[in-house]
Coordinates of N, CA and C in Angstrom, one line a residue:
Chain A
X17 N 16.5 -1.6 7.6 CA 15.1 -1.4 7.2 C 14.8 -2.3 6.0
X18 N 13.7 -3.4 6.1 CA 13.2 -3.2 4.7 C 13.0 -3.2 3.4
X19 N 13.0 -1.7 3.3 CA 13.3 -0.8 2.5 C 11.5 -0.3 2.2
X20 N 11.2 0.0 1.4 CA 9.6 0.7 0.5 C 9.1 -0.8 0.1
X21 N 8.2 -1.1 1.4 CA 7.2 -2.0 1.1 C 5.5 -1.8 0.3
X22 N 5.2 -2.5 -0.6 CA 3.9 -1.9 -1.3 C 3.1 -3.9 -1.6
X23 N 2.3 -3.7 -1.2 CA 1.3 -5.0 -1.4 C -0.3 -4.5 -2.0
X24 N -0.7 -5.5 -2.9 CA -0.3 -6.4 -3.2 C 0.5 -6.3 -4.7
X25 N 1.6 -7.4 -4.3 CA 2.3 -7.5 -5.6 C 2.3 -7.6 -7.3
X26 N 0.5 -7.9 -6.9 CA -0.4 -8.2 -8.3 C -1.6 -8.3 -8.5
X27 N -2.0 -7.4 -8.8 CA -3.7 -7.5 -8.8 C -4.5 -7.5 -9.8
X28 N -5.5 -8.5 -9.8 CA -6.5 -8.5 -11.4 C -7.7 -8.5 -11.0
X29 N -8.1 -7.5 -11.6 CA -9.7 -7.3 -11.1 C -10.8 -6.8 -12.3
X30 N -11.7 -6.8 -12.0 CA -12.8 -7.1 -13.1 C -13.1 -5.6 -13.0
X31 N -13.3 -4.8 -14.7 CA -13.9 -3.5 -14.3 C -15.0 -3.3 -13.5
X32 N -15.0 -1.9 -12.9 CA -15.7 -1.6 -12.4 C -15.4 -2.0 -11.0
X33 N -14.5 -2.6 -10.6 CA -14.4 -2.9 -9.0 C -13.6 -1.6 -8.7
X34 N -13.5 -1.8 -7.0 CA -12.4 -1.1 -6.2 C -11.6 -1.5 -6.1
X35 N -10.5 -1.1 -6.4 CA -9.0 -1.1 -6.2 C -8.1 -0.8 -5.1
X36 N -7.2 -1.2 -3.8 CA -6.6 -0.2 -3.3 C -5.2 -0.7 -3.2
X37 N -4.1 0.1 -3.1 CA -2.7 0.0 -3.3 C -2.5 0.1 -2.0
X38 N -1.7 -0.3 -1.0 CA -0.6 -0.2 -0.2 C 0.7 0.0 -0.2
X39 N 1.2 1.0 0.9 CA 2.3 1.7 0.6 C 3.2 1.5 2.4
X40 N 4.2 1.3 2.5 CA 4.3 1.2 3.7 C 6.0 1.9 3.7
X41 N 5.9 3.1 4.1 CA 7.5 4.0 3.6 C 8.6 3.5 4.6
X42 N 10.0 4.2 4.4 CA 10.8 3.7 5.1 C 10.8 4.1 6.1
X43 N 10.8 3.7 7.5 CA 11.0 4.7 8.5 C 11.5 6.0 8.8
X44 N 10.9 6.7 9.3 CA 11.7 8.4 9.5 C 11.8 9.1 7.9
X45 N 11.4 8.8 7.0 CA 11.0 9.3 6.0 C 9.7 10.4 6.2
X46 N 10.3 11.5 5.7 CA 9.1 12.3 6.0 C 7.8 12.8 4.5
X47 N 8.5 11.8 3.0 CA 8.0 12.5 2.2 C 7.6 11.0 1.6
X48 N 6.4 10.6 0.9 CA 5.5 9.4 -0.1 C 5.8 10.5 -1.5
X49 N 5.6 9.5 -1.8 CA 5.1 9.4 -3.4 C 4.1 8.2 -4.0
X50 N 3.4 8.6 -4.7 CA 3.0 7.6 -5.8 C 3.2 7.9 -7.3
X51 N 3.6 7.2 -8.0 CA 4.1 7.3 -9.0 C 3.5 6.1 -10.2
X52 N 2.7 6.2 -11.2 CA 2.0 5.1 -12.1 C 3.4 4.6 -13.5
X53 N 3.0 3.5 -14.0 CA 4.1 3.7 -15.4 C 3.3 2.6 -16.0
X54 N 3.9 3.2 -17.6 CA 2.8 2.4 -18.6 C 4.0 2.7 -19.4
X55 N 3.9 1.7 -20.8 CA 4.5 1.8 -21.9 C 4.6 3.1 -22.5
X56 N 2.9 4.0 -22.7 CA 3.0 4.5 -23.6 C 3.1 5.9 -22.3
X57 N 2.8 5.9 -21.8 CA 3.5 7.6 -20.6 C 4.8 7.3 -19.7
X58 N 5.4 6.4 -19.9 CA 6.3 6.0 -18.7 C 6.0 6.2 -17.7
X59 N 7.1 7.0 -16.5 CA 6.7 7.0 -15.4 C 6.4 8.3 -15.2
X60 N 4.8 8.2 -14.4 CA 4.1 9.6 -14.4 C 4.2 9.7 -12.4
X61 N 4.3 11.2 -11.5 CA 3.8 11.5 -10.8 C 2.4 11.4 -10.5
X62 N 2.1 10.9 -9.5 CA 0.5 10.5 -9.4 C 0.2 11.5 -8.2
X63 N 1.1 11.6 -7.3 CA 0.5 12.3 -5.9 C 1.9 12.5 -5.3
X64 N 2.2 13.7 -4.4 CA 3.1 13.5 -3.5 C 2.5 14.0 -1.9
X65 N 3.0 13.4 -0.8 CA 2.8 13.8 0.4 C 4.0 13.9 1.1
X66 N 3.8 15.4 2.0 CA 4.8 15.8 2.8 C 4.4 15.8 4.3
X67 N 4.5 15.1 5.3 CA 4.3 14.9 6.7 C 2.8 14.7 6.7
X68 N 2.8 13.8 5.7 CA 1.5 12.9 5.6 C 0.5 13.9 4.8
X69 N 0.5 15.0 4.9 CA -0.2 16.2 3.6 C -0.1 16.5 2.7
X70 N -0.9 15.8 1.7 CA -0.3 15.8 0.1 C -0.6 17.1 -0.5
X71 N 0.7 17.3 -0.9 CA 1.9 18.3 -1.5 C 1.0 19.1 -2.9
X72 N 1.1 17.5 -3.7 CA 1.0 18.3 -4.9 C -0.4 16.7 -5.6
X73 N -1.4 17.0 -6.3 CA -2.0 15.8 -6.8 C -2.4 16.5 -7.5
X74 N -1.3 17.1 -8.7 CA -2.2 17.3 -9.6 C -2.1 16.4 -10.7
X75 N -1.4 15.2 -10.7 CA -1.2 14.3 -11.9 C -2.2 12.5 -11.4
X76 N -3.1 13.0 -10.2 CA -4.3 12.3 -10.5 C -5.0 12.1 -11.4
X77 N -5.7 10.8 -12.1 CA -6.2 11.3 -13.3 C -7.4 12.1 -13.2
X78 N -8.0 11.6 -12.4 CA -9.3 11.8 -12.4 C -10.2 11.4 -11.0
X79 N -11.4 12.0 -10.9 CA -11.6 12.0 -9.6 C -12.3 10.1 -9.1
X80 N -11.3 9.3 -10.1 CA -11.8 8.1 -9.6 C -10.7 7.6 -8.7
X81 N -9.9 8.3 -8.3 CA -8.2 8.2 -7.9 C -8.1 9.3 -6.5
X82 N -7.7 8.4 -5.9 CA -8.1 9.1 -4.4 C -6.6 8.2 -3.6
X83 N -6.0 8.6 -2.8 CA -4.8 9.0 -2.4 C -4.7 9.3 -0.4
X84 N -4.0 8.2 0.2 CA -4.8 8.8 1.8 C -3.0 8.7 2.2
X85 N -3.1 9.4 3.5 CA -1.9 9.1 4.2 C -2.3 9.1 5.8
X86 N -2.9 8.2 6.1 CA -3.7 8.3 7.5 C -2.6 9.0 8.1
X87 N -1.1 8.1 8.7 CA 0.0 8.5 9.2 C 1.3 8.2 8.3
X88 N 2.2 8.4 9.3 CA 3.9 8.5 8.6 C 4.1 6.9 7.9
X89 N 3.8 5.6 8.4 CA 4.2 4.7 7.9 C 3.1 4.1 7.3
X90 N 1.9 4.7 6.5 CA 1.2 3.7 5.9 C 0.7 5.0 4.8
X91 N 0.2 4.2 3.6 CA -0.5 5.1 2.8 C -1.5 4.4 1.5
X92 N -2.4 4.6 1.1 CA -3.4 3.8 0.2 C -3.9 4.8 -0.4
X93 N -3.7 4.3 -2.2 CA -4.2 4.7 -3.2 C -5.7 3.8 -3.9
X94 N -6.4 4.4 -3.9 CA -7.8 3.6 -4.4 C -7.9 4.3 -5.5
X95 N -8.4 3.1 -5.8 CA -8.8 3.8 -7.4 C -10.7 2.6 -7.4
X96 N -11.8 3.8 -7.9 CA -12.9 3.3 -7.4 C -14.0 4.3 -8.3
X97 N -14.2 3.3 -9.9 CA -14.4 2.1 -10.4 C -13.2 2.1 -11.3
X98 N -12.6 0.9 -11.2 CA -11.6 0.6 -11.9 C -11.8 0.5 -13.8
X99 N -11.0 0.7 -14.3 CA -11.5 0.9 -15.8 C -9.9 -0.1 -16.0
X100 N -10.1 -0.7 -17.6 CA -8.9 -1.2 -18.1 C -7.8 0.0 -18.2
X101 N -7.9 1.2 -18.7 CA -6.9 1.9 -18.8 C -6.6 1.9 -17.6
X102 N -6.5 1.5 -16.8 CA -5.8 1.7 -15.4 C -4.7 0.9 -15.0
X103 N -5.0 -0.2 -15.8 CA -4.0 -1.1 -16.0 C -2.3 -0.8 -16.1
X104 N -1.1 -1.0 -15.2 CA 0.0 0.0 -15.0 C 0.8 -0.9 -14.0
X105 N 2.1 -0.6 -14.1 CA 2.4 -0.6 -12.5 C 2.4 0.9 -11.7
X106 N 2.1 0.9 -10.6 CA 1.7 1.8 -9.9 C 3.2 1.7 -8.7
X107 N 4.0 2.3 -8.2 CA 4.9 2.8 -7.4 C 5.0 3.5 -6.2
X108 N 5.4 2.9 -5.4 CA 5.5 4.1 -4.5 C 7.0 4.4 -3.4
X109 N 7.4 5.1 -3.4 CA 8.9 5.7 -3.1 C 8.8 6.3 -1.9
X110 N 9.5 6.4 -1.5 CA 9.6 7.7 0.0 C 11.4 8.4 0.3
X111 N 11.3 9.6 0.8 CA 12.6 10.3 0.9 C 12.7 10.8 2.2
X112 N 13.8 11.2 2.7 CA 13.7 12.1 3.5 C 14.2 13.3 3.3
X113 N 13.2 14.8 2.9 CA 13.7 15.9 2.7 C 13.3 15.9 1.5
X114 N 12.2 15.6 0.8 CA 11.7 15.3 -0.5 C 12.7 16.2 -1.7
X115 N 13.3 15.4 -2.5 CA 13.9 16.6 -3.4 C 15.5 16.7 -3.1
X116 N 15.6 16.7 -1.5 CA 17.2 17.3 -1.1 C 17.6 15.5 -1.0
X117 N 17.3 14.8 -0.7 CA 17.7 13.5 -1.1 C 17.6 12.2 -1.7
X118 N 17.7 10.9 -1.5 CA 17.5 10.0 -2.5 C 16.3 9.6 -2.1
X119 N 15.5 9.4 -3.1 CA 14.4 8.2 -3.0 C 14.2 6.9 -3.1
X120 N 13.7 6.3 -2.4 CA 14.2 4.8 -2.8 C 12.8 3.9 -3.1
X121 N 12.4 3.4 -3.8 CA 11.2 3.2 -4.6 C 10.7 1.2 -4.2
X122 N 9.6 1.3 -3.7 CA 9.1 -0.3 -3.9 C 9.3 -0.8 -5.1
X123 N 9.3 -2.0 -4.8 CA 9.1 -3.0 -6.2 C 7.5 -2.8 -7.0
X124 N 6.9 -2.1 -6.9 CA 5.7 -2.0 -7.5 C 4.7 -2.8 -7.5
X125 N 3.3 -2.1 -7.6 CA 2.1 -3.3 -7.7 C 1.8 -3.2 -9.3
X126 N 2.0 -4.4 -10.0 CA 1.1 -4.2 -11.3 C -0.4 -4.9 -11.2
X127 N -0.8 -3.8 -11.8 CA -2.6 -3.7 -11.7 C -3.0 -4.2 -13.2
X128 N -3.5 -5.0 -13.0 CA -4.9 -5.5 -14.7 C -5.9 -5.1 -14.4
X129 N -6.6 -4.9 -14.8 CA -7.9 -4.2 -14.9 C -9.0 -4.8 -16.2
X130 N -9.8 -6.2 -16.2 CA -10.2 -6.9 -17.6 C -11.8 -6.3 -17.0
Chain B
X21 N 8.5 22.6 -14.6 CA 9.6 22.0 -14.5 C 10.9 22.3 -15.9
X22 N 12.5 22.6 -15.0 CA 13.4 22.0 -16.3 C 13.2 21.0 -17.0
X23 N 13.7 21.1 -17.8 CA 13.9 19.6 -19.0 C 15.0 19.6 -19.0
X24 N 15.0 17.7 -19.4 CA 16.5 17.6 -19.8 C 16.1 17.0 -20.7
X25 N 17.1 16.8 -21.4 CA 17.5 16.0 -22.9 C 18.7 15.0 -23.2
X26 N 18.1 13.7 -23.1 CA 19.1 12.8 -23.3 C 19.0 12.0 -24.1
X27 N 20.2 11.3 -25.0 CA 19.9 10.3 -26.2 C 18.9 9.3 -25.9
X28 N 18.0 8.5 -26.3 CA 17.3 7.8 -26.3 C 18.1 5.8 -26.3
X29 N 19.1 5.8 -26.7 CA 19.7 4.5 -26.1 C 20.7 4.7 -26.2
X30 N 22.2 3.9 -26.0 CA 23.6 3.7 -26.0 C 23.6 2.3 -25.8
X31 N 25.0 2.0 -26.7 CA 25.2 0.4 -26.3 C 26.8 0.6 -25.8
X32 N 27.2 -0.1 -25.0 CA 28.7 -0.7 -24.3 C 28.7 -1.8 -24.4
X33 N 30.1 -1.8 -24.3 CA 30.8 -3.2 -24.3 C 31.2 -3.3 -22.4
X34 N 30.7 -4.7 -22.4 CA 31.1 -5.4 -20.9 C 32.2 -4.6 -20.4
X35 N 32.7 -4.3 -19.2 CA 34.0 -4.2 -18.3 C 35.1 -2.6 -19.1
X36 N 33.8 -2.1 -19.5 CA 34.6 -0.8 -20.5 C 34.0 0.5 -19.7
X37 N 34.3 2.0 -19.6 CA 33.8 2.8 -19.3 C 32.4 3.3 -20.2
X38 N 31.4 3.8 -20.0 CA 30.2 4.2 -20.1 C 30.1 5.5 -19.8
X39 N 29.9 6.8 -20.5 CA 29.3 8.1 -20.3 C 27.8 8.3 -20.5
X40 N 27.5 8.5 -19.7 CA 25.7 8.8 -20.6 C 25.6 10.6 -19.8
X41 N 25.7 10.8 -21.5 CA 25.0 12.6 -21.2 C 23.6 13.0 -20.9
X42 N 23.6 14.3 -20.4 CA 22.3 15.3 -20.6 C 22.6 16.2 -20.6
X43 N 21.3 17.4 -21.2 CA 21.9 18.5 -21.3 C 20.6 18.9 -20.3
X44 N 20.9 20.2 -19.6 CA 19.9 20.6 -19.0 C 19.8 22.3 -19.0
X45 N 19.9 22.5 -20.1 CA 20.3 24.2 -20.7 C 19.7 25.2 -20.1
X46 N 18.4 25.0 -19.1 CA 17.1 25.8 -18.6 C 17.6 25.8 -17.3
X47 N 18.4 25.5 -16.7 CA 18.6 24.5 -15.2 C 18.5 26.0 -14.6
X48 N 17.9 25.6 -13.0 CA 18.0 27.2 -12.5 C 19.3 26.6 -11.3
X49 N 19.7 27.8 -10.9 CA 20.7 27.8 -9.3 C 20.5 27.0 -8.2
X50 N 19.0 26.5 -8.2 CA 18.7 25.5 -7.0 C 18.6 24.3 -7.8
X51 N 18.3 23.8 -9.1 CA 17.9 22.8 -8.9 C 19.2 22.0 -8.9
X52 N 18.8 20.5 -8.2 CA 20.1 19.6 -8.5 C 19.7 18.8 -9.6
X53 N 20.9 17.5 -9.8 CA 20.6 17.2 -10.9 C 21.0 15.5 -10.2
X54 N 19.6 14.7 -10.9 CA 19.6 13.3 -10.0 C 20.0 12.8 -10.8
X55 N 20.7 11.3 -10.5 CA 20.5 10.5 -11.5 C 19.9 9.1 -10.9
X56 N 18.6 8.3 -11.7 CA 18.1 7.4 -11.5 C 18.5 6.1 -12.5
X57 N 18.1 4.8 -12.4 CA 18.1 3.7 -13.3 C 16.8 2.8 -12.6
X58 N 16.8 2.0 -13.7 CA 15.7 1.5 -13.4 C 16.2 0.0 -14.1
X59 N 16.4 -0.7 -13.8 CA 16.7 -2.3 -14.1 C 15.0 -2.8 -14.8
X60 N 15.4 -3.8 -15.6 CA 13.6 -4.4 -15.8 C 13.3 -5.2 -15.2
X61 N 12.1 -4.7 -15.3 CA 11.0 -5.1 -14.0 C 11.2 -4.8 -12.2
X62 N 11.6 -4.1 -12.3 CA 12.3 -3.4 -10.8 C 11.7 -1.9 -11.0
X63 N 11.6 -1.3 -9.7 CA 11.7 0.1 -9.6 C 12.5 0.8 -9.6
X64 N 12.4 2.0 -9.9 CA 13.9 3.1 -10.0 C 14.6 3.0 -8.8
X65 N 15.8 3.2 -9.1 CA 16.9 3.1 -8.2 C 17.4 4.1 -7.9
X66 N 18.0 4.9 -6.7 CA 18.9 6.1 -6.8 C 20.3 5.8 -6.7
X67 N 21.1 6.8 -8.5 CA 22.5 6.3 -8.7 C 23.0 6.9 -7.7
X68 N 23.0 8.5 -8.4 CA 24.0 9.9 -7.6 C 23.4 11.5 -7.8
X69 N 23.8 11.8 -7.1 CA 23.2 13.5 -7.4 C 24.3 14.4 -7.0
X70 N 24.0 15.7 -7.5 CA 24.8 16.8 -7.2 C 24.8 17.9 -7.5
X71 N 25.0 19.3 -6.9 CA 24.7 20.3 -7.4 C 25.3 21.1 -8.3
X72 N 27.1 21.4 -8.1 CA 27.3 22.2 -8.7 C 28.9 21.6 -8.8
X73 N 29.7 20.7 -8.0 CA 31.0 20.2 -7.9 C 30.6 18.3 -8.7
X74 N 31.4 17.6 -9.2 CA 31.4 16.7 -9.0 C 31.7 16.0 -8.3
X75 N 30.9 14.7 -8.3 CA 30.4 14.1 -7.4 C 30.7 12.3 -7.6
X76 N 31.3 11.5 -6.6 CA 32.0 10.1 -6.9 C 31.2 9.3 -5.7
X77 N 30.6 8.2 -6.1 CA 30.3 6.9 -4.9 C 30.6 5.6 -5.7
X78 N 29.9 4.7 -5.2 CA 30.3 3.7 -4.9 C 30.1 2.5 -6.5
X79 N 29.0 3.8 -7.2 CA 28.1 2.8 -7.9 C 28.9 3.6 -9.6
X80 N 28.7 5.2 -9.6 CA 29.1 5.9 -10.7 C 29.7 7.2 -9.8
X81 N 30.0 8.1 -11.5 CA 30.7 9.3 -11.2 C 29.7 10.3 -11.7
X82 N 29.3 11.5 -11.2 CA 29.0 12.7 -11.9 C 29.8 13.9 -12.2
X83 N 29.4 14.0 -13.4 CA 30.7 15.2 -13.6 C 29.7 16.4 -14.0
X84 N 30.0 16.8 -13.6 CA 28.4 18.7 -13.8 C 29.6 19.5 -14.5
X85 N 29.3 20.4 -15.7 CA 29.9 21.6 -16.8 C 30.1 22.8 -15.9
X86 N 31.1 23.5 -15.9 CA 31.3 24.6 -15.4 C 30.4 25.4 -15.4
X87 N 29.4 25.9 -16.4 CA 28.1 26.6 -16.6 C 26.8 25.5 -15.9
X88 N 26.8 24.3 -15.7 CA 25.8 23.6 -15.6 C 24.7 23.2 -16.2
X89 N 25.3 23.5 -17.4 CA 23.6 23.0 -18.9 C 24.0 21.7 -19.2
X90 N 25.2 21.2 -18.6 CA 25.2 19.6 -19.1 C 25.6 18.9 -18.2
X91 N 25.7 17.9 -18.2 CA 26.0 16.8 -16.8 C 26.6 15.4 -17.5
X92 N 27.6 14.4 -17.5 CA 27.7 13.0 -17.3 C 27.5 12.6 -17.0
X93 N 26.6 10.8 -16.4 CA 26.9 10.0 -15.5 C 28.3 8.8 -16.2
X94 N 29.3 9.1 -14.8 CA 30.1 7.9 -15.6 C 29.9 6.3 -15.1
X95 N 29.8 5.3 -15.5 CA 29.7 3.9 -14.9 C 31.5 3.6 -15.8
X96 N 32.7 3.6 -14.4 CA 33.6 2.8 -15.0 C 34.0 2.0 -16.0
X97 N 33.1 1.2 -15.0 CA 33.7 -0.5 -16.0 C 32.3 -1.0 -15.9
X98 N 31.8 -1.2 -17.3 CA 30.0 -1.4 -17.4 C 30.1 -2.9 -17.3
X99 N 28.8 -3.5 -16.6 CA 28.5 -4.9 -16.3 C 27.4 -5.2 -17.3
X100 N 26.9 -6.5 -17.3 CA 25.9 -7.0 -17.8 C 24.6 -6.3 -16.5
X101 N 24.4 -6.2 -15.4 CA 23.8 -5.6 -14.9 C 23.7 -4.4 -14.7
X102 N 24.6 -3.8 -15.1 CA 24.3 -2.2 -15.4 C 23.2 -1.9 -16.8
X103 N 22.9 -2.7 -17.3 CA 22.1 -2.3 -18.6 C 20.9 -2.8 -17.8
X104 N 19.6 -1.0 -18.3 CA 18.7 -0.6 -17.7 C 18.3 1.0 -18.4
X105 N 17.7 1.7 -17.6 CA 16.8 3.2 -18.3 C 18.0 3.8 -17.5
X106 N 18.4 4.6 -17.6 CA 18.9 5.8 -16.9 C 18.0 7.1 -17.2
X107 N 18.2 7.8 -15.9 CA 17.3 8.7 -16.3 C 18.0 9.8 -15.5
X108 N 17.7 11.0 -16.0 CA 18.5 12.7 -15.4 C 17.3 13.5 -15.3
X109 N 17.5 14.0 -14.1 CA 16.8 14.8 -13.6 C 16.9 15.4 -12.8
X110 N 16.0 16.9 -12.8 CA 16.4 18.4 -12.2 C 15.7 18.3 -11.4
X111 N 15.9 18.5 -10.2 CA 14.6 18.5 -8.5 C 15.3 19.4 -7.9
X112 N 14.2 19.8 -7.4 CA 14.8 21.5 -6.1 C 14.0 20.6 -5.0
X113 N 14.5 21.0 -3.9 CA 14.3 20.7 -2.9 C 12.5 21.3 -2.5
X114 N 12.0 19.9 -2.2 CA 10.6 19.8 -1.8 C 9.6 20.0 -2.7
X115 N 10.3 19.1 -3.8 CA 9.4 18.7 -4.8 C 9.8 17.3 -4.8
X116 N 8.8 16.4 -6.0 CA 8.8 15.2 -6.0 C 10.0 15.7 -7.5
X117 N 10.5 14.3 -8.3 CA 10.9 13.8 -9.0 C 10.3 13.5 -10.5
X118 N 10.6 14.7 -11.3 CA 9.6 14.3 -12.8 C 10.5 13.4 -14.0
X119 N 10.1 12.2 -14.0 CA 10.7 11.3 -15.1 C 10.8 11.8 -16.1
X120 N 11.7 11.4 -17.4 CA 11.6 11.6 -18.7 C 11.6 10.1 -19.0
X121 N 11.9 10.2 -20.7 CA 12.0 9.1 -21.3 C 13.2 8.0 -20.9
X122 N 13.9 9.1 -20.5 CA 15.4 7.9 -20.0 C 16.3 7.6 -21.5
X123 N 17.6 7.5 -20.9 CA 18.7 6.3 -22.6 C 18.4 5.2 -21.7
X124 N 18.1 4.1 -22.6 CA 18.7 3.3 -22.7 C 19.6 2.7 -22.9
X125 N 20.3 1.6 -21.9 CA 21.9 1.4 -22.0 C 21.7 -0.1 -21.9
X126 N 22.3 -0.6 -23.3 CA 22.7 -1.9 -23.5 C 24.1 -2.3 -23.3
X127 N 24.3 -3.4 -22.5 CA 25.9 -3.6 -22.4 C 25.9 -5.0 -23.2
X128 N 26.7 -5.1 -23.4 CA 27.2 -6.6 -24.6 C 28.4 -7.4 -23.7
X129 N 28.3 -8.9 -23.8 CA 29.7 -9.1 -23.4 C 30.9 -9.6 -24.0

């Protein structure tokens, strides 16, 4: 496999645009994450989904941050209007058995936001 | 969630053993105790985990306290590529994974 594909690898966009993140987990994996990181919060929980039903979103910021898991191998984070503090790398991981085993994390999208 | 508490950096020397502690004083009976790194500019990695025995692979050692409020990760013989965040952490099954600050670990050669 692969491994935890996420595109695009780099994104700069002008405030106020739409944003969306791609997530593409490992096969037979039954649990996503998204996960943001910045200098000054490190790495923060953003959203978790379990058989594509997100679990827990309570570390969304705000309702400009929306989180989909159509099915098992695909998943998109939008963020819509983009602001500079949004600016981060954003992550996303997948496990199987969320918790009882390893996760194994994409290389990240880092997002600018001018 | 537990907390854990771990030094904030460590330095090693090249090709030498490496302990990096935590303590996890709060820990309940389920949770395990992970351990992550994170190289720069890469995403977190999974070292090793374990519940209540220690635990040996390919990459480090975990050694868990008979009471389990504290934990090791050992890295043998530390490389110039082992220096990165490590990070400890308590997860119960069917939850996600809550980061801390991490040690940082400098190796020298």
């Amino acid at each position: 496999d692969a491994g935890v594909i996420q595109s695009p690898r780099h994104e700069v966009t002008e405030m106020g645009q739409e944003v969306t993140l791609r997530c593409k987990p490992i096969s037979g994996h039954n649990s996503l994450f998204w996960y943001r990181q910045t200098m000054m919060r490190g790495l923060e929980l953003l959203i978790y989904f379990n058989n594509n039903v997100p679990i827990d979103d309570s570390g969304m910021p705000e309702d400009r941050f929306s989180a989909k898991m159509p099915n098992a191998s695909f998943s998109t984070l939008k963020i819509q209007p983009s602001e500079p503090r949004d600016s981060a790398v954003y992550f996303c991981a997948s496990s199987l058995y969320g918790g009882r085993t390893e996760a194994f994390f994409g290389q990240g999208t880092r997002l600018t936001v001018v | 969630d537990a907390k854990t508490t771990q030094p904030n950096s460590m330095e090693s020397n090249e090709e030498e053993p490496v302990h990096l502690p935590c303590n996890h004083s709060t820990i309940s009976g389920t949770d395990y105790i992970h351990w992550y790194r994170q190289l720069p500019s890469q995403g977190p990695e999974y070292v090793i985990h374990g519940l209540t025995s220690n635990v040996n692979n390919r990459m480090a050692s975990l050694a868990i306290a008979e009471d389990r409020k504290s934990s090791t990760l050992i890295l043998h013989r530390a490389t110039l590529r082992d220096a990165a965040v490590y990070y400890c952490i308590l997860n119960q099954a069917g939850t996600a994974l809550i980061f801390g600050k991490g040690t940082t670990l400098s190796v020298s050669s």
